[in-house]
C-alpha positions as a printed Julia matrix, in Angstrom:
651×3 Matrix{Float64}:
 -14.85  -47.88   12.9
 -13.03  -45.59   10.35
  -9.91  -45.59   12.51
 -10.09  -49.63   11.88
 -10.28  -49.44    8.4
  -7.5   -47.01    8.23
  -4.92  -49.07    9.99
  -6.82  -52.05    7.81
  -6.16  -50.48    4.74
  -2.99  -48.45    5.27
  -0.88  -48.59    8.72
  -0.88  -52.58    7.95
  -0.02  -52.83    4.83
   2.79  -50.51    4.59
   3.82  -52.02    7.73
   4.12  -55.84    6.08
   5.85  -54.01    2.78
   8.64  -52.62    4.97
   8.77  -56.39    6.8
   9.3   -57.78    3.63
  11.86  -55.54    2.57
  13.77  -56.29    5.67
  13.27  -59.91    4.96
  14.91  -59.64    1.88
  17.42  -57.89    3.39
  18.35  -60.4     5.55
  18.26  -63.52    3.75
  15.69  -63.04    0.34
  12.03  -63.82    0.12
  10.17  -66.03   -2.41
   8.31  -65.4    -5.01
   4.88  -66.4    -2.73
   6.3   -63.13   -0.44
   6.77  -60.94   -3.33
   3.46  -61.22   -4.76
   1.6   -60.59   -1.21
   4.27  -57.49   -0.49
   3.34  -56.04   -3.83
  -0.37  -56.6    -3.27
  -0.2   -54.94   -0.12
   1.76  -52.13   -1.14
  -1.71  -51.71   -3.61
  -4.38  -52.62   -1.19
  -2.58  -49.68    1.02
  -2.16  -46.88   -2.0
  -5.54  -47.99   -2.85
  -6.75  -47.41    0.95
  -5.21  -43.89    1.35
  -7.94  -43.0    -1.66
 -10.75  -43.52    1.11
 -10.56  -40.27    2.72
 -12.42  -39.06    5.48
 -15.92  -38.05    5.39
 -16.19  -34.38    5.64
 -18.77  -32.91    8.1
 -22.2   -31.35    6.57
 -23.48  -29.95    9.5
 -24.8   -26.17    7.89
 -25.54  -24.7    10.68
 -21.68  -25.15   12.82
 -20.25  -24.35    9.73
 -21.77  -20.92    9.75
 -21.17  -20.19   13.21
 -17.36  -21.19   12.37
 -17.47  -18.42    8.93
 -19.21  -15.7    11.15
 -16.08  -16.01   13.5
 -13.44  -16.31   11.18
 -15.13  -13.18    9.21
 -15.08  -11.2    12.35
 -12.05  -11.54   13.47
 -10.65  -10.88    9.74
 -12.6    -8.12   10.04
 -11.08   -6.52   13.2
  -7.51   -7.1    12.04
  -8.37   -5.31    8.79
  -9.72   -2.4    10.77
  -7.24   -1.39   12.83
  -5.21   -1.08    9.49
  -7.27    1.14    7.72
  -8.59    2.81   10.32
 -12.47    2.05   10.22
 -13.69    1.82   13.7
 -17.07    0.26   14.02
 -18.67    3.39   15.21
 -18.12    7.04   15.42
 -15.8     7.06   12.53
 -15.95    9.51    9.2
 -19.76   11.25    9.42
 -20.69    9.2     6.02
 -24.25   10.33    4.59
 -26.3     8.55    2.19
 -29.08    9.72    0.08
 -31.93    6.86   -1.31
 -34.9     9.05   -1.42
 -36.11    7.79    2.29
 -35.85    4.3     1.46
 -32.94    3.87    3.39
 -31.22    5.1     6.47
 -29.31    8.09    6.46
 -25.5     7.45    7.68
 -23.51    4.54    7.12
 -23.38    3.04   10.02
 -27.58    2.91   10.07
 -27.64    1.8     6.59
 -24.99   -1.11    7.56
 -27.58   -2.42   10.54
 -30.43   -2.42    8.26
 -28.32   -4.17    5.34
 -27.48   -6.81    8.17
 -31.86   -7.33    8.73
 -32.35   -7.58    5.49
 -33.7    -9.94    2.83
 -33.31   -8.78   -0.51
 -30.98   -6.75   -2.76
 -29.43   -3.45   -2.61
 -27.4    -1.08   -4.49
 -24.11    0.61   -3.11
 -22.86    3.74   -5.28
 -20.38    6.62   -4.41
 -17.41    8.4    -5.95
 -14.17    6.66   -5.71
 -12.92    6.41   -2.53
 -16.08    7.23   -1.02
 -16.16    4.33    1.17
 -17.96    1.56   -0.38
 -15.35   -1.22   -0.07
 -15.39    0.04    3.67
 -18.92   -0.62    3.94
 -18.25   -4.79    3.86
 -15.88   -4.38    6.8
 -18.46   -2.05    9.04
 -21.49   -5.11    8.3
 -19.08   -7.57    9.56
 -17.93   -5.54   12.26
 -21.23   -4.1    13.03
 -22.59   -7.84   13.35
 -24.14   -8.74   16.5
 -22.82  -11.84   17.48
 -20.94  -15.0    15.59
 -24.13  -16.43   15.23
 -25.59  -13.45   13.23
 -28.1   -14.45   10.04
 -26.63  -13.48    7.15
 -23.01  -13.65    7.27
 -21.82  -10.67    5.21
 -19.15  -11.55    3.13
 -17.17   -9.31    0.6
 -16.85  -10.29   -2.94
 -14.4    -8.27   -5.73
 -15.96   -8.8    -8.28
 -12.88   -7.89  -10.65
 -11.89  -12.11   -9.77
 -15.39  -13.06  -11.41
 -14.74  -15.01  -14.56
 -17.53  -15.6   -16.8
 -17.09  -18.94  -17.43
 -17.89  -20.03  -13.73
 -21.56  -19.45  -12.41
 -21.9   -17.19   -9.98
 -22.62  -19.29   -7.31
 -19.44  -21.29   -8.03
 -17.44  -18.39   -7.68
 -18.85  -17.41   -4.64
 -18.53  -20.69   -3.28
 -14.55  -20.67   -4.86
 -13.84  -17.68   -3.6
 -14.81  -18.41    0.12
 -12.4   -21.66    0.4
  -9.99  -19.34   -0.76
  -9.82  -16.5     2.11
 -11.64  -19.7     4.53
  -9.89  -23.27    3.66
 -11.64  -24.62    6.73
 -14.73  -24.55    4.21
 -13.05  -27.01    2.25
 -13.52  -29.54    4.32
 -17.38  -29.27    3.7
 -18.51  -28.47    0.44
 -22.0   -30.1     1.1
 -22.37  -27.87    4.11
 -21.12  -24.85    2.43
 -23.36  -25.63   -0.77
 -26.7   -25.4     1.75
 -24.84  -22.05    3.06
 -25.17  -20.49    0.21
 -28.56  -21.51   -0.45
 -30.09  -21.17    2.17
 -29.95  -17.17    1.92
 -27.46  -17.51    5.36
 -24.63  -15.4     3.68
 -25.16  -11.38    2.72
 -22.94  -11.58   -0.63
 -20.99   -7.8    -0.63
 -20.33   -7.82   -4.38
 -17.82   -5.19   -4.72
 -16.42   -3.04   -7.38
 -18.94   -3.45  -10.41
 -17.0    -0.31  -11.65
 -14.05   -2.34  -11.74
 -15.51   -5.16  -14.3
 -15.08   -4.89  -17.61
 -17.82   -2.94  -19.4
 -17.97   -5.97  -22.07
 -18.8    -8.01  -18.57
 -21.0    -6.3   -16.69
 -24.31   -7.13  -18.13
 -23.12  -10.76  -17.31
 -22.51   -9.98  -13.94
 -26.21   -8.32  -13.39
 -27.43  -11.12  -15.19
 -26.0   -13.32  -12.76
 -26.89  -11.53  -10.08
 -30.55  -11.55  -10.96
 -30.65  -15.11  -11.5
 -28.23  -17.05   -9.64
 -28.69  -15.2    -6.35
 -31.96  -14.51   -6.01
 -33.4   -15.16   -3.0
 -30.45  -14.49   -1.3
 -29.76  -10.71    0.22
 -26.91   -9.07   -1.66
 -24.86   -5.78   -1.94
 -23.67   -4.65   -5.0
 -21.24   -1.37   -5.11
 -20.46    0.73   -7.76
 -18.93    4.04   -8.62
 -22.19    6.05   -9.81
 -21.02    6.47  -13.37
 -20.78    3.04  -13.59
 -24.17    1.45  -12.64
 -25.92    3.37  -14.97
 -27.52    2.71  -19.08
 -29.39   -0.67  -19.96
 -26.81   -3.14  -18.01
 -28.88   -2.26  -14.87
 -32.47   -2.98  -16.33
 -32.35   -6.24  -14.57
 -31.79   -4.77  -11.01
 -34.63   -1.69  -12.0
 -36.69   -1.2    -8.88
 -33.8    -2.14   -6.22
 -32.95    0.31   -3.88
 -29.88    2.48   -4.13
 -28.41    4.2    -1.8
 -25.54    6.59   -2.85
 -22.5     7.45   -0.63
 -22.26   11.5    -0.29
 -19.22   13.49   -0.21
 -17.91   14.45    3.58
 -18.39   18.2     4.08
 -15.47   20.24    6.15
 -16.79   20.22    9.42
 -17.35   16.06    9.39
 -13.83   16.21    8.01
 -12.32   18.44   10.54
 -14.18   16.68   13.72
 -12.75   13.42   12.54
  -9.28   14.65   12.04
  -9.65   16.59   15.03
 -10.92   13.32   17.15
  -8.4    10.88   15.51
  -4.88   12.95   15.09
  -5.29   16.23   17.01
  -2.28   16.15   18.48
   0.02   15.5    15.48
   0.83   19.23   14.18
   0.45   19.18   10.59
  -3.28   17.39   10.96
  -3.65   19.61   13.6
  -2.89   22.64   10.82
  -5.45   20.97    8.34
  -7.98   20.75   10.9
  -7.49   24.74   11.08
  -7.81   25.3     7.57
 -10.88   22.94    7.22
 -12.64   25.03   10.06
 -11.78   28.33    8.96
 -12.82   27.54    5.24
 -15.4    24.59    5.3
 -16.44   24.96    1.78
 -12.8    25.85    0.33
 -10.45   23.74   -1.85
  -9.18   21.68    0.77
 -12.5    21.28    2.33
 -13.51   19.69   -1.4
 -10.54   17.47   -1.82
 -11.17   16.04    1.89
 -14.62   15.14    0.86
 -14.32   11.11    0.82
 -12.74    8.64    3.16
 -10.15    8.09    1.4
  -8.74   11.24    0.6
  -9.14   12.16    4.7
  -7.26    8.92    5.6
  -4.78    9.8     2.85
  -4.42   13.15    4.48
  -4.44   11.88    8.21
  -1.48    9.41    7.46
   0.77   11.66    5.31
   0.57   14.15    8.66
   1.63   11.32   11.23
   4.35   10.1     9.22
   5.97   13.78    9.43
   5.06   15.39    6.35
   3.31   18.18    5.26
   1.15   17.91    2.31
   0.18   20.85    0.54
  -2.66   22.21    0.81
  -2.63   25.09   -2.1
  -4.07   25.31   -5.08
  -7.55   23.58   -6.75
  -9.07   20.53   -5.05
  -8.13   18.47   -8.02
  -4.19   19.43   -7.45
  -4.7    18.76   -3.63
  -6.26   14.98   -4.12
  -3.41   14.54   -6.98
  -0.83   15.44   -4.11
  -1.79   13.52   -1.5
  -1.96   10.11   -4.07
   1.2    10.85   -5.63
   2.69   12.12   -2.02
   1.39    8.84   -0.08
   4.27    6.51   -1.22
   7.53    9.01    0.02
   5.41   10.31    3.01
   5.12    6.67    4.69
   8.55    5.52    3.62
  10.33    8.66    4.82
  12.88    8.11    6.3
  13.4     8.26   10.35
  17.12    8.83   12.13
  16.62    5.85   14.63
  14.7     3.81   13.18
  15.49    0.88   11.18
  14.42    1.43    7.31
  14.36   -1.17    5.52
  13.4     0.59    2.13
  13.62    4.15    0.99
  11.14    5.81   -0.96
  12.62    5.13   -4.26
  13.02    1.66   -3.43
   9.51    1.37   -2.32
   8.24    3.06   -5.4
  10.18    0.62   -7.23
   9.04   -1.98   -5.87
   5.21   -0.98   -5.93
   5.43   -0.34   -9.49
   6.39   -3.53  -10.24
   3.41   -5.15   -8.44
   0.97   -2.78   -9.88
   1.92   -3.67  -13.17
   1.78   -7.55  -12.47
  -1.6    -7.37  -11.44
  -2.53   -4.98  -14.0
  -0.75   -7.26  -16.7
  -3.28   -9.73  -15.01
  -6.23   -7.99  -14.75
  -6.91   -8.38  -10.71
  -6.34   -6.64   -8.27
  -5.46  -10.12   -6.2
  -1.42  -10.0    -5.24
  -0.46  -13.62   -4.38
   2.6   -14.75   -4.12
   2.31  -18.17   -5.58
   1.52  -16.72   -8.63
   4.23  -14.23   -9.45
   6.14  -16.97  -11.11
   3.64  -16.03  -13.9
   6.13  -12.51  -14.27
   9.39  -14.68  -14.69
  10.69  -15.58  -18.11
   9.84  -18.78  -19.41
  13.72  -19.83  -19.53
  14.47  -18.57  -16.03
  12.81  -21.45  -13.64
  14.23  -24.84  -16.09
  17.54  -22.72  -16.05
  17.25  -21.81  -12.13
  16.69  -25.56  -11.03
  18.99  -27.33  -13.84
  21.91  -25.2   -12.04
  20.99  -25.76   -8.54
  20.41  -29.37   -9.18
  23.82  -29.41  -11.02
  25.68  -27.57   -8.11
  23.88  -29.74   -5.48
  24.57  -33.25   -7.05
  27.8   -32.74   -8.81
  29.72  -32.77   -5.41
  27.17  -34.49   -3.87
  28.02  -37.75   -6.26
  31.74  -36.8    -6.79
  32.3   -37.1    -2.88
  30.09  -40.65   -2.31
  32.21  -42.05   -5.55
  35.38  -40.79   -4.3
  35.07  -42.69   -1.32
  35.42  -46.33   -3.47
  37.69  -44.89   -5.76
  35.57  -43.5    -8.96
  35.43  -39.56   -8.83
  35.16  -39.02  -12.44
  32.23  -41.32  -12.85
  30.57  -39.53   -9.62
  31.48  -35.88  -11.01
  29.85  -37.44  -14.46
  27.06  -39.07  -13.31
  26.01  -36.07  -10.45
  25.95  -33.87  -13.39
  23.58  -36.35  -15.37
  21.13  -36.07  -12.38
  21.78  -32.2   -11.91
  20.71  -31.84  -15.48
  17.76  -33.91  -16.27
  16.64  -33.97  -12.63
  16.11  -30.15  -12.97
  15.08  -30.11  -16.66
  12.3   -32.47  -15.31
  11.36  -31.22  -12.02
  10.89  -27.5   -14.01
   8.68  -28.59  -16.44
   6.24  -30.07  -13.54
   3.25  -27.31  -12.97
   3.51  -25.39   -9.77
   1.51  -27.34   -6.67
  -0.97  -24.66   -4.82
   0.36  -23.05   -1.37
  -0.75  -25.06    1.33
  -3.74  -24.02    3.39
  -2.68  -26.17    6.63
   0.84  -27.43    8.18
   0.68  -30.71    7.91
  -1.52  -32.73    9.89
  -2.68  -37.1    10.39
  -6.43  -36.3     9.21
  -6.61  -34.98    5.68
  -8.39  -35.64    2.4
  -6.43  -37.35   -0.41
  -7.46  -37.16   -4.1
  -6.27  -40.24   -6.85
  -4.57  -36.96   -8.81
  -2.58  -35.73   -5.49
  -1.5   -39.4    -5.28
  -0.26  -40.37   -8.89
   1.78  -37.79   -8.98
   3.67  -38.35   -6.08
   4.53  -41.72   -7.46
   5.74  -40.32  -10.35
   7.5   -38.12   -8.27
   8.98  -40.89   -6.03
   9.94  -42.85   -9.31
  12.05  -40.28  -10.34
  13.49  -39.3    -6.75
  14.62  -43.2    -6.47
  15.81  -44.09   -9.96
  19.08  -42.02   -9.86
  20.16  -44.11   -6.35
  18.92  -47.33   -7.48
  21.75  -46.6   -10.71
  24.28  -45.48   -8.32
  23.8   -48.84   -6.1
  24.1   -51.19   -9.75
  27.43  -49.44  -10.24
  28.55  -49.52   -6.69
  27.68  -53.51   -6.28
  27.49  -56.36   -7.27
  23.91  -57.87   -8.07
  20.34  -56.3    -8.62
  19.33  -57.32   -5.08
  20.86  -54.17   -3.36
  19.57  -51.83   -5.79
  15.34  -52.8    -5.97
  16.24  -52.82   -2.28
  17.31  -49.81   -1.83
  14.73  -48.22   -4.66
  11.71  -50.31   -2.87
  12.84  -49.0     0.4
  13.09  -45.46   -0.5
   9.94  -45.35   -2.95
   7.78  -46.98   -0.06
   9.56  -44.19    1.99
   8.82  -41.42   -0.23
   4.94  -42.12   -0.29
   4.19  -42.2     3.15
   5.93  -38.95    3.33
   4.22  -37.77    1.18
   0.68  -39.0     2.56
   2.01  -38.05    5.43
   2.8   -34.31    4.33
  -0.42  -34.27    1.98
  -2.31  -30.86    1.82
  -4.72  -31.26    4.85
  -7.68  -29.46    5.9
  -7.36  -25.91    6.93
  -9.02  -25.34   10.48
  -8.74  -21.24   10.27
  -9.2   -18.7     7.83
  -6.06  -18.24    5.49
  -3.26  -15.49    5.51
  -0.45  -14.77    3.14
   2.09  -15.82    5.46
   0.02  -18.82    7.08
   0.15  -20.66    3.37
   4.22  -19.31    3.15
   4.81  -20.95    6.64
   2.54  -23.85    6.04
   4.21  -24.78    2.85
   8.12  -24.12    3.77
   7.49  -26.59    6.84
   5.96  -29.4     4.51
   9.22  -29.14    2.5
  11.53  -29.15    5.59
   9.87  -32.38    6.84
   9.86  -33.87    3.43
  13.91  -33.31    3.89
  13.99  -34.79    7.58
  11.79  -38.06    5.95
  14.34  -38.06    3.44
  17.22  -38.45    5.72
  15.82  -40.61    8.22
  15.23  -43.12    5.0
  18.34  -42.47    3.7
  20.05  -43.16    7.23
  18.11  -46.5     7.2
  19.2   -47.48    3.82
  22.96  -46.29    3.6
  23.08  -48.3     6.96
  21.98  -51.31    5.61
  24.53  -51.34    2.41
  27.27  -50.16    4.43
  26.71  -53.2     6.37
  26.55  -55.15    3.35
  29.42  -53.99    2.1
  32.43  -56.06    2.7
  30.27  -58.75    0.92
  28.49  -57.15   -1.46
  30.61  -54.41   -2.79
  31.61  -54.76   -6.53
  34.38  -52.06   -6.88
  37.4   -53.18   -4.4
  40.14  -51.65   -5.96
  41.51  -48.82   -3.56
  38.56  -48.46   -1.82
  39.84  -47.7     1.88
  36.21  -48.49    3.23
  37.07  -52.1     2.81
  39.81  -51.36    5.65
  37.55  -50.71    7.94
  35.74  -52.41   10.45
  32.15  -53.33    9.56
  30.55  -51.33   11.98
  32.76  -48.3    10.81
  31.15  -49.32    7.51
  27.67  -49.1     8.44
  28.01  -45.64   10.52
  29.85  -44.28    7.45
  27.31  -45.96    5.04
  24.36  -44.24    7.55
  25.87  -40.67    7.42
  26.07  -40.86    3.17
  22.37  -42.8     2.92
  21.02  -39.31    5.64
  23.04  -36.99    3.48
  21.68  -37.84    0.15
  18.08  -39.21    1.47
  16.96  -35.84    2.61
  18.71  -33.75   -0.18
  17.06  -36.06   -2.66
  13.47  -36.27   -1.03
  13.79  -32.62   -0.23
  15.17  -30.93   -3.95
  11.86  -33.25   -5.4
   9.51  -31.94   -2.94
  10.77  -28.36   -3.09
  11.28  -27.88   -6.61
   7.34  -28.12   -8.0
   6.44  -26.57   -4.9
   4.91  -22.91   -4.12
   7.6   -22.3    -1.44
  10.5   -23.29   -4.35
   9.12  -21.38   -7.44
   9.15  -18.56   -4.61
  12.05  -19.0    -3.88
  12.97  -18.46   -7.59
  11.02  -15.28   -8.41
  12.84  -14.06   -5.54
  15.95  -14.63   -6.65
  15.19  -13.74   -9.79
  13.76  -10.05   -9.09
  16.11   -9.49   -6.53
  19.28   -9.69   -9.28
  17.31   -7.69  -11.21
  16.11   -5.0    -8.46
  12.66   -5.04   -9.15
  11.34   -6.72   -5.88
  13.06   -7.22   -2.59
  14.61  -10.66   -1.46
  12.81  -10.02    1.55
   9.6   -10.13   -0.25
   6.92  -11.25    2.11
   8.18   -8.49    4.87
   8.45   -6.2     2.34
   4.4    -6.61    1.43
   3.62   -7.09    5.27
   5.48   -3.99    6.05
   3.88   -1.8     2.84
   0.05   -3.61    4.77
   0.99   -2.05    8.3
   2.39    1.6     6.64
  -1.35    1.55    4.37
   0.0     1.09    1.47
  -1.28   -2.34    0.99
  -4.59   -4.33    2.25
  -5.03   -7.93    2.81
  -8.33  -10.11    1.94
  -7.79  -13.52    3.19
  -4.39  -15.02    1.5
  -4.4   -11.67   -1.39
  -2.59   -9.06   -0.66
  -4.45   -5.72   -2.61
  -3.35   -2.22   -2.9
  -5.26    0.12   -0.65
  -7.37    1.69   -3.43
  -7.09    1.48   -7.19
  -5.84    4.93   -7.48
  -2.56    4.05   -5.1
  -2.11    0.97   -7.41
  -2.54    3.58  -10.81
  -0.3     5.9    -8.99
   2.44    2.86   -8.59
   2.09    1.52  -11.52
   2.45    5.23  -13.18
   5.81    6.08  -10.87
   4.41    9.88  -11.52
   7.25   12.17   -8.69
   4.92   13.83   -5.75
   4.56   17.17   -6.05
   7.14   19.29   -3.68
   5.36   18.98   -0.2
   5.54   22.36    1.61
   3.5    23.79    4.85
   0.03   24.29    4.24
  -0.71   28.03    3.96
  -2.04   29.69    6.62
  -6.1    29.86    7.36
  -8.27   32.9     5.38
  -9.72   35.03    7.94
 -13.53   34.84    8.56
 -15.74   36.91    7.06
């Protein structure tokens, strides 16, 4: 019944406004025809408003989230090297109210109903905890569904459950598609809420976050994490009597039998393995004492380097942050590197101090337009539009004898095209390619007619030049505006049916762009074949216009070729220029000339994600740990690196 009312409402109309254009084409319509093609070009914009019903079904929904979250979470752990058992011996102390290793405490968090607190020393493992519950989950159709939350995206402003609920159709657009369903989700209790990083909120904010906590999830089973010093003083009254469980340092031997498991036969961990052993309790023993520090350590060695090992614990942790960076970019003979270390460092710094400008620790890549100067985007497009339609116009004017005006009036376009187009706000990446089922709003749908409106004015002026008579020109405008819609409802933002990934909403909004500039040309094919049959008759300049020599279906081909030509550049520059893909396009540009990011962007950040450097949450790219991202954003040199020194005798 809904596929009725669709063709009803839409396929049908659009159909009869294109019929009528033809008609009038051919031989004019009357006014009866006009009135019924323009109320059918309303009854169908009106009909694309009535989109489909989204499902509400709770309980598929979930099972859908538990899958996407595992699978996230295997992809995420074969990065950063958290395997779902036998990984770093992690302890926990709680006083006997909780199990003592992490991988016990993560079953029982996965049983549980209520709240618990998550504190350790930085880079102690509590951000790995929220990949071990989802990879420790029994089966996709595990009850809850843990989920991890940074809490450092949390704005005030929003209630917590609205974040939540924000956040999730974020990293999972399918959910989208069912906010109903995902509402009961939530409330139901059916999602274990991994709130991490309470360290990393604001200290002005935090009592609103526990505050929140208490009130707007309770019920519901939740993790918070923390760095100890941070959940600590009055902010926590609210969560008094919740268990804590606290994250305790690795000792040597855990240290050692990891290393020893994971990279024993890569000589310099092999060396650090020997030093760990022979002094369990010494410096390097101390600075190895959290996940991060041993996984620091473990990568350093397989790249080829040596880190140094002398010295206090304190200089040993500094040298293996600072020492990260140049030990995973080092150079190899035969292998193809991209970036040095310098360049890398470069690079990172500038992201580190983007997203500390910004407060998050989020990188996406839609939003580093935000870093460009305000004059840089009106100034990018205005050129490109000028060097695009300049010769563009000058070469379809030449052809009936009028350069100058063409050179004149493609600069006119180039101009306040891109003066226009630049001042338009940025449209969100695209969670889906485009697809025939999607949602439409009223919003998404005005402003494509505006957008159409201005992508067929500047022809519609060309054709009142060109000939004689208003009849070619709403033709040609009606054609191409009609045109221009259902491309655009056509390439509307659809409904995601997979969780989403920095380069899925790149690819998926590059490929809405290209179509938009195949629509374009087919249109324009249609159109320029229609005047250039019209021509002989209809054309007003015919002063040394060689066209006229030609035969008319000579006319119509070359009309065709000029209509494809211009059709897809013009439906594809309007499409492009508000969109994510375009502004991209222009920070890239941008940072390139002034060697602060590569051209290559998006391999640059997927290569710095497979070398460590980097970790990925849904679309957000995120350094590994806050102290590689202080560490970038400082550009501090690494210490020398030099052989460790050689194991103390026992006693």
């Amino acid at each position: 019944m809904r596929k009725l009312q669709t063709a009803v409402l839409v396929i049908l109309p659009l159909a009869f406004v294109l019929l009528a254009v033809v008609r009038l084409a051919v031989g004019g319509w009357s006014n009866v025809e006009a009135v019924i093609a323009a109320a059918a070009l309303v009854v169908a914009y009106i009909g694309t408003l009535r989109g489909a019903r989204p499902p509400n079904d709770a309980s598929d929904l979930a099972d859908r989230l538990a899958d996407e979250v595992m699978k996230a979470a295997r992809r995420e752990a074969g990065n950063r090297d958290v395997p779902d058992s036998r990984g770093i011996p992690i302890r926990c102390e709680s006083g006997g109210e909780l199990p003592g290793t992490i991988e016990e405490l993560a079953d029982h968090l996965l049983t549980m109903k209520g709240r618990v607190v998550v504190t350790g020393g930085r880079g102690s493992g509590k951000t790995t905890l929220g990949l071990l519950l989802a990879l420790r989950m029994s089966s996709v159709r595990h009850r809850p569904i843990p989920v991890t939350l940074p809490l450092s995206s949390w704005e005030p402003r929003l209630a917590l459950r609205e974040w939540v609920a924000l956040r999730l159709v974020t990293e999972f657009p399918f959910l989208r598609a069912a906010p109903l369903a995902l509402e009961r989700l939530i409330r139901s209790g059916s999602l274990l809420a991994v709130f991490d990083g309470f360290d990393e909120v604001p200290p002005a904010r935090r009592a609103d976050v526990v505050r929140a906590i208490d009130e707007d999830w309770s019920g519901s089973p939740c993790v918070l994490t923390s760095r100890v010093e941070a959940y600590a003083g009055p902010v926590t009254r609210r969560l008094a009597g919740t268990p804590v469980a606290r994250l305790l340092p690795v000792d040597g031997a855990g240290a050692a039998g990891y290393l020893e498991s994971r990279w024993g036969d890569v000589p310099a961990a092999a060396a650090l393995v020997a030093r760990l052993r022979a002094e369990p309790r010494g410096p390097l023993a101390e600075a190895l004492d959290t996940p991060l520090m041993i996984f620091l350590a473990a990568r350093t060695c397989e790249s080829g380097h040596t880190p140094r090992v002398d010295g206090t614990a304190v200089r040993i942790r500094q040298g293996l942050v600072a020492g990260f960076v140049p030990a995973v970019y080092r150079p190899e003979p035969e292998a193809d590197q991209r970036w040095d270390p310098e360049q890398a460092a470069r690079h990172l710094r500038f992201l580190a101090e983007f997203l500390r400008r910004r407060g998050t620790g989020d990188l996406a890549w839609w939003e580093l337009h935000q870093a460009l100067p305000r004059a840089v985007v009106p100034t990018v497009q205005t050129v490109l539009g000028m060097a695009i339609f300049v010769p563009l116009c000058t070469a379809v004017t030449v052809l009936f004898g009028l350069g100058a005006v063409g050179w004149w009036f493609g600069l006119a376009i180039g101009l306040t095209g891109g003066l226009t187009v630049s001042l338009a706000r940025q449209h969100y990446p695209r969670e889906a390619g485009p697809k025939l089922r999607k949602t439409l709003t009223r919003r998404y749908l005005l402003r494509r007619l505006g957008q159409g409106l201005v992508c067929v004015t500047p022809g519609m002026v060309i054709v009142l030049v060109l000939y004689d008579g208003v009849t070619y020109a709403f033709t040609e405008g009606a054609v191409f505006l009609v045109g221009f819609l259902a491309a655009s409802l056509a390439l509307a933002p659809a409904n995601a049916d997979k969780a989403g990934t920095p380069d899925g909403f790149l690819r998926n909004d590059r490929a809405a762009v290209l179509l938009a500039f195949a629509a374009g040309g087919l249109v324009g094919l249609a159109v320029g074949a229609y005047l250039g049959w019209w021509m002989e008759t209809g054309l007003r300049v015919r002063d040394h216009v060689w066209l006229l020599t030609l035969g008319r279906w000579q006319q119509t081909l070359i009309g065709a070729a000029c209509g494809a030509v211009l059709g897809a550049v013009g439906f594809g520059v309007t499409m492009m220029a508000p969109s994510a893909w375009g502004r991209f396009i222009d920070v890239r540009l941008w940072f390139a000339w002034r060697r602060a990011l590569p051209l290559r962007l998006m391999t640059f950040l997927h290569d710095a994600y497979e070398r460590g450097v980097l970790r990925r949450t849904g679309p957000y790219y995120q350094f590994r740990h806050e102290l590689l991202q202080d560490q970038a954003a400082a550009g501090l040199r690494p210490p020398a690196s030099g052989a460790p020194a050689p194991p103390a005798p026992r006693p």
